[in-house]
Coordinates of C-alpha atoms and ligand atoms in Angstrom, one line a residue:
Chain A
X1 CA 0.0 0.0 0.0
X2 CA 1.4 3.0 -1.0
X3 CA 2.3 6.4 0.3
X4 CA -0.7 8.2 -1.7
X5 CA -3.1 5.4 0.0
X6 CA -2.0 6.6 3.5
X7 CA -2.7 10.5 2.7
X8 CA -5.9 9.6 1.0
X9 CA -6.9 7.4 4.4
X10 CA -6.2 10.5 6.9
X11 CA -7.4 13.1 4.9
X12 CA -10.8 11.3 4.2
X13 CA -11.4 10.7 8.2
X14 CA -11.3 14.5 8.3
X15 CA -14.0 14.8 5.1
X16 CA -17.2 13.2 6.0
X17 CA -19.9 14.5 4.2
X18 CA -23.9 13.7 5.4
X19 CA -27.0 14.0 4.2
X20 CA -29.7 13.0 6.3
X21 CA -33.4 12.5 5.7
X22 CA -36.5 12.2 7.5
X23 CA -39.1 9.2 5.9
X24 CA -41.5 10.1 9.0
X25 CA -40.4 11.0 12.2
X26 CA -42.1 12.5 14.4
X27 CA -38.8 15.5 14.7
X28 CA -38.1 14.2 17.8
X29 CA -34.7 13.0 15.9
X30 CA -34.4 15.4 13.3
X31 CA -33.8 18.1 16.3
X32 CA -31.0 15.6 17.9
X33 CA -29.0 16.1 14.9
X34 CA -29.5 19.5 14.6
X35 CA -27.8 19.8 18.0
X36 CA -25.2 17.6 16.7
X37 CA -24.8 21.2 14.5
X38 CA -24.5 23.5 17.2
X39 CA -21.6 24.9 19.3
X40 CA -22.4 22.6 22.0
X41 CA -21.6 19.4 19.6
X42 CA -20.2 21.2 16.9
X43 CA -19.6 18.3 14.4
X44 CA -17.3 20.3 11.9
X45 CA -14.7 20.2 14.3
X46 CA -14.7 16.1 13.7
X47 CA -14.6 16.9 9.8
X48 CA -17.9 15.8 9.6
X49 CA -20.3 18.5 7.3
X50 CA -24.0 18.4 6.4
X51 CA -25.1 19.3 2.4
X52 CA -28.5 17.1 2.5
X53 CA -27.3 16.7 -1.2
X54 CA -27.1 13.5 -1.6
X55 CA -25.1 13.6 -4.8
X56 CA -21.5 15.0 -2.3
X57 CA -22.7 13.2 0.4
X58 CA -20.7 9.9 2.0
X59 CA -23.0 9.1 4.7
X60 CA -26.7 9.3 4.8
X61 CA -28.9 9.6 7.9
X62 CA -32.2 7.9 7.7
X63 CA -34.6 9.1 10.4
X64 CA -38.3 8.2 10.7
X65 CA -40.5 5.1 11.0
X66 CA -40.8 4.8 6.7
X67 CA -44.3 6.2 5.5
X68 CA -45.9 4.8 2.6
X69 CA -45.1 8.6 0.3
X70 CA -41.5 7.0 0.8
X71 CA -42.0 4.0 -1.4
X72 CA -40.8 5.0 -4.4
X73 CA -38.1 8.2 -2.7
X74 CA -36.0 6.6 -0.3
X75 CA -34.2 4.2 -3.1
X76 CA -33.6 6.4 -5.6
X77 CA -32.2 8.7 -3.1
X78 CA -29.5 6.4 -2.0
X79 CA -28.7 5.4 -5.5
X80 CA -28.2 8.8 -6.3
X81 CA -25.3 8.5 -3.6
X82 CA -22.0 8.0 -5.2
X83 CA -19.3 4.9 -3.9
X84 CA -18.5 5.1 -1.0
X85 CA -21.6 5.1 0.8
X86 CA -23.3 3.2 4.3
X87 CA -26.3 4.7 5.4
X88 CA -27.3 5.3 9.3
X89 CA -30.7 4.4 10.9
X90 CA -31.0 7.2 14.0
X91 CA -33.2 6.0 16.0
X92 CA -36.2 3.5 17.0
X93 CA -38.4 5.0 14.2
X94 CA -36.1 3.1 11.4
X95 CA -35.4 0.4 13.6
X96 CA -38.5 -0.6 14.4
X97 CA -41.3 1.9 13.9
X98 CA -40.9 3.0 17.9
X99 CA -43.6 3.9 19.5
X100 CA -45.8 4.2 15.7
X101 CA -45.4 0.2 15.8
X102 CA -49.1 -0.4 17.0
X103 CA -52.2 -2.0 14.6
X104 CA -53.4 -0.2 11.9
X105 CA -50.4 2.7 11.7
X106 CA -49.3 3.4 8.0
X107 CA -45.4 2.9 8.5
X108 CA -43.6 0.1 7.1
X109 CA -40.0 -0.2 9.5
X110 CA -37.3 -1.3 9.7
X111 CA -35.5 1.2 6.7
X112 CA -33.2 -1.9 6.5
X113 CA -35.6 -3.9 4.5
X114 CA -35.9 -1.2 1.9
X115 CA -32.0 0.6 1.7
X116 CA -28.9 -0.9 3.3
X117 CA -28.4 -0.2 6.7
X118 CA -24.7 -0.3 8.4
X119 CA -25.2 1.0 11.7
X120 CA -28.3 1.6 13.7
X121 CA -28.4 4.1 16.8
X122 CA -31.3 2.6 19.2
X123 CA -33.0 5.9 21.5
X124 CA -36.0 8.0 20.8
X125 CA -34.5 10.2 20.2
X126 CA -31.0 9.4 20.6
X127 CA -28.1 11.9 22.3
X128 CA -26.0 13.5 20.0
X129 CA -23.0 11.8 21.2
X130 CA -24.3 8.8 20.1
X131 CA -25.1 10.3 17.1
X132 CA -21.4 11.1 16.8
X133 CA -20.2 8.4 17.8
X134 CA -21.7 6.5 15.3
X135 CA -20.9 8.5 12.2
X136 CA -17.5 8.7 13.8
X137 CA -16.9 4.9 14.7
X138 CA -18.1 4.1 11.2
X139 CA -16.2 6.5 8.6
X140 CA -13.3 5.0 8.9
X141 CA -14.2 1.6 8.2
X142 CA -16.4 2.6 5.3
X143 CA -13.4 4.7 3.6
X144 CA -10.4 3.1 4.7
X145 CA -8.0 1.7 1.3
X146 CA -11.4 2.2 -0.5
X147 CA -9.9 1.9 -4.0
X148 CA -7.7 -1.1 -2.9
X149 CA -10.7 -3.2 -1.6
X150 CA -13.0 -2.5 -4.5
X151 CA -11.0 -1.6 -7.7
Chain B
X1 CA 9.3 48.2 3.8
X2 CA 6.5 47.1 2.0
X3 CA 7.9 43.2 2.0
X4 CA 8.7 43.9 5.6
X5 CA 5.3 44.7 6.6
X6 CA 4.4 41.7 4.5
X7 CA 6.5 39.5 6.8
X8 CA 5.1 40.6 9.9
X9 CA 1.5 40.2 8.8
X10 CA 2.6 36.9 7.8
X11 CA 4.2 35.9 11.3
X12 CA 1.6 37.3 13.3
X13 CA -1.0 35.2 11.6
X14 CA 1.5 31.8 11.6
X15 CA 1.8 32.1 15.6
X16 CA 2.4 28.6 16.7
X17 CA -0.1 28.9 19.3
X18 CA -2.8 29.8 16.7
X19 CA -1.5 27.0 14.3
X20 CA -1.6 24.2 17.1
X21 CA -5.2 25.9 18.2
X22 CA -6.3 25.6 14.8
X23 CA -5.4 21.7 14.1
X24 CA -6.0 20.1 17.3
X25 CA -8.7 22.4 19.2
X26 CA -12.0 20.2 20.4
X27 CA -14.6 20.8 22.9
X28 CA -14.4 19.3 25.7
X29 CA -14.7 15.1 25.9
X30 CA -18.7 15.7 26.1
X31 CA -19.8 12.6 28.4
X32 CA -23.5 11.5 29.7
X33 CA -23.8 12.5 33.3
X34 CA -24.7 9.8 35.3
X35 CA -28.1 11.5 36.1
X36 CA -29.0 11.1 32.5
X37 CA -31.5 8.0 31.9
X38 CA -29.8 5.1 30.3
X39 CA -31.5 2.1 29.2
X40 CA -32.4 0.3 32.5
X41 CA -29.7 -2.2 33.5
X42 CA -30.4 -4.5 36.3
X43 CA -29.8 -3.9 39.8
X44 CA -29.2 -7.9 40.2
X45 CA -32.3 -7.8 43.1
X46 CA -34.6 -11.4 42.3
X47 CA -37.3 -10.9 39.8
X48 CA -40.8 -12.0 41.0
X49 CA -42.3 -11.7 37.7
X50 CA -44.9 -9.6 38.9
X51 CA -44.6 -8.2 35.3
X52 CA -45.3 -4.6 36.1
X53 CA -42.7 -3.6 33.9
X54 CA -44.2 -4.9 30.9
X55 CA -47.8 -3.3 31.8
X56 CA -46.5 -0.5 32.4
X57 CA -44.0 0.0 28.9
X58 CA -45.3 2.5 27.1
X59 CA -43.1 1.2 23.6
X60 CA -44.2 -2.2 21.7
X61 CA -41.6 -4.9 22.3
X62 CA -39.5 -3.1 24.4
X63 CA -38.8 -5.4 27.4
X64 CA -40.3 -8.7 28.4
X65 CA -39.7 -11.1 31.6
X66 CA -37.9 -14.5 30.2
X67 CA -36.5 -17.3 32.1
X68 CA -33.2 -18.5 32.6
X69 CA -31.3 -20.7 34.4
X70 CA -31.2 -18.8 37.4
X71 CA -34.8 -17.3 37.4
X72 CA -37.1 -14.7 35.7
X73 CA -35.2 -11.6 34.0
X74 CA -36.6 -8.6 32.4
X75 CA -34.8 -8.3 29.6
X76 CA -34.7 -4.6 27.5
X77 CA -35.0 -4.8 23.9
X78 CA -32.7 -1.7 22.6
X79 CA -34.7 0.3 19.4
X80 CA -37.6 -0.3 21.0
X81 CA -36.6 1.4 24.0
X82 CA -37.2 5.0 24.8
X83 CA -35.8 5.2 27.6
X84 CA -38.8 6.6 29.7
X85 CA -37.6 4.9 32.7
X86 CA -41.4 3.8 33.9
X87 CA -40.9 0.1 33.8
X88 CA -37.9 1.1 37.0
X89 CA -40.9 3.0 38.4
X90 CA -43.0 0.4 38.4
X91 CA -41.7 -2.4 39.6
X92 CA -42.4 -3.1 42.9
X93 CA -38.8 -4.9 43.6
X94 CA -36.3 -2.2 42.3
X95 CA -35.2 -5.0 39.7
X96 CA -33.6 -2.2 36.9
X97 CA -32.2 1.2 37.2
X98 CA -32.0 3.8 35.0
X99 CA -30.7 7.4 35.9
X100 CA -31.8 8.6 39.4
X101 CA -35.1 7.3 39.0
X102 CA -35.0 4.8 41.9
X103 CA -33.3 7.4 44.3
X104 CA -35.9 10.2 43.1
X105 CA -39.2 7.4 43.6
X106 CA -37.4 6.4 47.2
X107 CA -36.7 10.3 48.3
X108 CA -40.2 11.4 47.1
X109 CA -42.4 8.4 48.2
X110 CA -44.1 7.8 45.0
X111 CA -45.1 4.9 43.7
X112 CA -47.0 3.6 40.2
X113 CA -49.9 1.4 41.4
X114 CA -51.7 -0.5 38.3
X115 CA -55.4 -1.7 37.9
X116 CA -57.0 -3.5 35.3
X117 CA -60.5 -3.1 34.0
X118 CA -62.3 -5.0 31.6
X119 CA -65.2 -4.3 29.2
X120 CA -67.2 -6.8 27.4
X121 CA -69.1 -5.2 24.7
X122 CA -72.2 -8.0 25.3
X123 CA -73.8 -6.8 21.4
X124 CA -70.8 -8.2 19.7
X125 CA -70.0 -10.8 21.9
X126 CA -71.4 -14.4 20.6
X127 CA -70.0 -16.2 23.6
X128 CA -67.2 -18.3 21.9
X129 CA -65.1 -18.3 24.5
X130 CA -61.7 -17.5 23.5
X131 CA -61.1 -14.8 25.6
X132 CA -61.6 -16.9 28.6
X133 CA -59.7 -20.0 26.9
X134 CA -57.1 -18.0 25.9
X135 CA -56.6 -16.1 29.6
X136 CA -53.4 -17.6 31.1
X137 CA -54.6 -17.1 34.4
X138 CA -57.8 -19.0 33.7
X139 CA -55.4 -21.6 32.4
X140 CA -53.4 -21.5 35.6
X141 CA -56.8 -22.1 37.5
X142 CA -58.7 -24.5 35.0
X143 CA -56.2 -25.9 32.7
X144 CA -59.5 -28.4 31.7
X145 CA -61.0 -25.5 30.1
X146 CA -61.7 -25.9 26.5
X147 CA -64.1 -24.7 23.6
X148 CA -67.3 -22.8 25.0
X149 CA -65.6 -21.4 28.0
X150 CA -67.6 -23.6 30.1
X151 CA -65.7 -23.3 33.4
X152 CA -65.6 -26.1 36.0
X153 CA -65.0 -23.7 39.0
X154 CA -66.7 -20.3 39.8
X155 CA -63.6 -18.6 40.6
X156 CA -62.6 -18.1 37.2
X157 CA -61.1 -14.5 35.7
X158 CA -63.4 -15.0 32.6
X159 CA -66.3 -17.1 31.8
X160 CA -69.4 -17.6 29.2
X161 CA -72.6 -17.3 30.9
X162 CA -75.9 -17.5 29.0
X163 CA -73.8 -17.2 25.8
X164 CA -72.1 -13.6 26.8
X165 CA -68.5 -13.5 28.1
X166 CA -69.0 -12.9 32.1
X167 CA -66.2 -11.0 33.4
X168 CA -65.9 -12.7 37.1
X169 CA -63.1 -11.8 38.9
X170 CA -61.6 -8.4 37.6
X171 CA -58.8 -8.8 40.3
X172 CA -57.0 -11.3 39.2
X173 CA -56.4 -9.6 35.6
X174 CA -52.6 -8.9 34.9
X175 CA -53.2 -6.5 31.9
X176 CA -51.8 -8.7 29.6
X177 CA -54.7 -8.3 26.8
X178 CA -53.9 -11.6 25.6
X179 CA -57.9 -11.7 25.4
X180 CA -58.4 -8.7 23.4
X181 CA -56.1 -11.0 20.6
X182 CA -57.9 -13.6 21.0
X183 CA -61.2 -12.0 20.3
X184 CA -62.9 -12.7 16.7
X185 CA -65.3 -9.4 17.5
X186 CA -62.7 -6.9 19.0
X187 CA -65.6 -7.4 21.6
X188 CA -63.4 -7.5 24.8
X189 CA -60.8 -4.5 25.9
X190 CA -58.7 -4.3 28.7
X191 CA -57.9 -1.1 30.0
X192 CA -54.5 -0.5 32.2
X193 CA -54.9 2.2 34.7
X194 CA -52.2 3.6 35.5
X195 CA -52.0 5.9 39.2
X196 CA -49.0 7.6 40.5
X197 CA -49.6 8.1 44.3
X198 CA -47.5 9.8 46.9
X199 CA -47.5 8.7 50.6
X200 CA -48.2 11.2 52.8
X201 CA -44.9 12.1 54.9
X202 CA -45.2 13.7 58.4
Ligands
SF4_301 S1 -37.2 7.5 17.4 FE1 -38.6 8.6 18.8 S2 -37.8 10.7 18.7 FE2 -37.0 9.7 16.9 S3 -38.5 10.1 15.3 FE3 -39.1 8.1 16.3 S4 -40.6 8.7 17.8 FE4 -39.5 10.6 17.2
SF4_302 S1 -37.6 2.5 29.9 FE1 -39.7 2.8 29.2 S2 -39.7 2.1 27.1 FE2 -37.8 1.3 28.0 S3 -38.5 -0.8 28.7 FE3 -38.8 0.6 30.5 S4 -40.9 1.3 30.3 FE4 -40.4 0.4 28.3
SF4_303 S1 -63.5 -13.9 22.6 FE1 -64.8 -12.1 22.2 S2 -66.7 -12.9 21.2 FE2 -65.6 -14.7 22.2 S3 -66.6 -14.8 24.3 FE3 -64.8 -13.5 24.5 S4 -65.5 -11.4 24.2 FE4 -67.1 -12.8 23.4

């Protein structure tokens, strides 16, 4: 492995780029990682930035219990995501339809039976150093000698 | 003079302190104080399997009570989970912990008491006697039982009287609604009431 592998390894832990989206949340989740923005978490500082376009984006958040309006949204989404790419599931809602879960509700969970799901982040809603924690525990392994494993 | 002020504006913007600052700065390790609700991890105090916890759970499939070798365990199912920390409220043993909720229940004197009421809707009910086959307390009192509901005691939580499910002894209900499943009709509900009650302290 060569020099130019090493440099591309440590920059790219500093260049995580996310999108997230919500298929259905009830914003409990959404505002967890909007903290995850703020001073008090400040994410940037971990190299970490949100463009909710999913075309620069490395990492996508999926948030939200899957509503039926989602069907024909959520896939083409992620294809639209270029290589590398894992998606996140923040909390119960894409796990397993949290607290929507009952008779009758129009959700279909888990996300992971409609996109690929690499990590999952179980609270409703979860902290935002889980949050973190999870996007940081996972970049690395997503990116690391990308081109050597799959070229 | 020019390049010298050059210079200077240069060095005074490449201060070591500044460059270190810039690459390594973070806030401070931000950790979960210990007053923060966790998911409830057991206090390793003996389960009764009173199952308060599980009436009380506000999430679907978030904990049940299974056995093991060494006796009855609630056991937390994490992304069901929301933390709410009721089920350590509830249970009459102090069997989980979360947070400071057992310190703040023992320093305040509150308690969660549950009741269980039942409604037969007797219009829709055509007396098949699921609900009453299906009851595992009836089970536990007349394993006999079979089709009909036709009970062999009197004592029974649920019976079919005159065709219409009889609700009998309400105090022995556990909440469990495995009736309400069992019903063809939707015919029988269980409701949980849920009390929080504070002894009076002198
Ligand atoms: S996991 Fe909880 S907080 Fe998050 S979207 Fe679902 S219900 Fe809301
Ligand atoms: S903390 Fe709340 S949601 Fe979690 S198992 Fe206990 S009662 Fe259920
Ligand atoms: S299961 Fe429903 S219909 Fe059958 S006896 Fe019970 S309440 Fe009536």
């Amino acid at each position: 492995m060569g020099i130019l592998q090493n440099v591309k390894n440590a920059v790219r832990q500093r260049s995580i780029h996310v999108a997230y989206v919500d298929v259905g949340s009830c914003n409990g989740c959404d505002i967890e990682i909007l903290a995850c923005l703020a001073p008090r978490y400040d994410i940037e500082q971990y190299g970490i930035y949100v463009h909710n376009n999913p075309r620069e984006a490395d990492i996508l958040l999926v948030i939200g219990a899957y509503t039926p309006g989602w069907a024909d949204r959520l896939l083409p989404l992620w294809e639209k995501i270029p290589d590398p790419k894992v998606a996140i599931a923040i909390g119960n809602c894409p796990i397993s339809g949290c607290l929507f879960a009952r008779p009758g509700t129009l959700i279909h969970p888990p996300v992971a039976a409609h996109i690929p799901i690499s990590a999952e982040v179980p609270g409703c809603p979860p902290r935002p150093t889980e949050i973190l924690q999870a996007v940081l525990a996972l970049a690395p392994e997503v990116f690391r000698d990308y081109e050597v494993r799959v070229l | 003079m020019m390049a010298s002020s050059f210079l200077w504006y240069l060095v005074e913007f490449i201060r070591p302190s500044w460059v270190r600052k810039f690459f390594t700065v973070r806030t401070a390790p931000l950790l979960t104080p210990p007053y923060f609700r966790g998911f409830p991890e057991p206090t390793g105090k003996a389960c009764t399997r009173a199952l308060r916890c599980m009436m009380v759970c506000p999430a679907p499939g978030a904990i049940d009570v299974v056995k093991e070798a060494d006796g009855w365990h609630p056991r937390i199912h994490r992304g069901h989970c929301i933390r709410c920390g009721l089920c350590v409220e509830a249970c009459p043993n102090g069997v989980l912990s979360s947070g400071r909720v057992l310190e703040s229940v023992t320093a305040s004197g509150t308690a969660l008491t549950l009741t269980f009421r039942i409604d037969v809707d007797t219009v829709s009910c055509m007396g098949c006697g699921n609900c009453a086959v299906a009851c595992p307390v009836n089970r536990g009192l007349d394993p006999q039982m079979a089709y009909g509901g036709r009970a062999s005691r009197d004592d029974l939580l649920l019976c079919v009287v005159e065709g219409k499910c009889k609700v009998v002894r309400e105090d022995r209900c556990n909440g469990c609604k495995t009736c309400e499943d069992h019903c063809p009709n939707g015919a029988i509900r269980v409701d949980r009431v849920l009390q929080a009650v504070q002894a009076v302290s002198l």
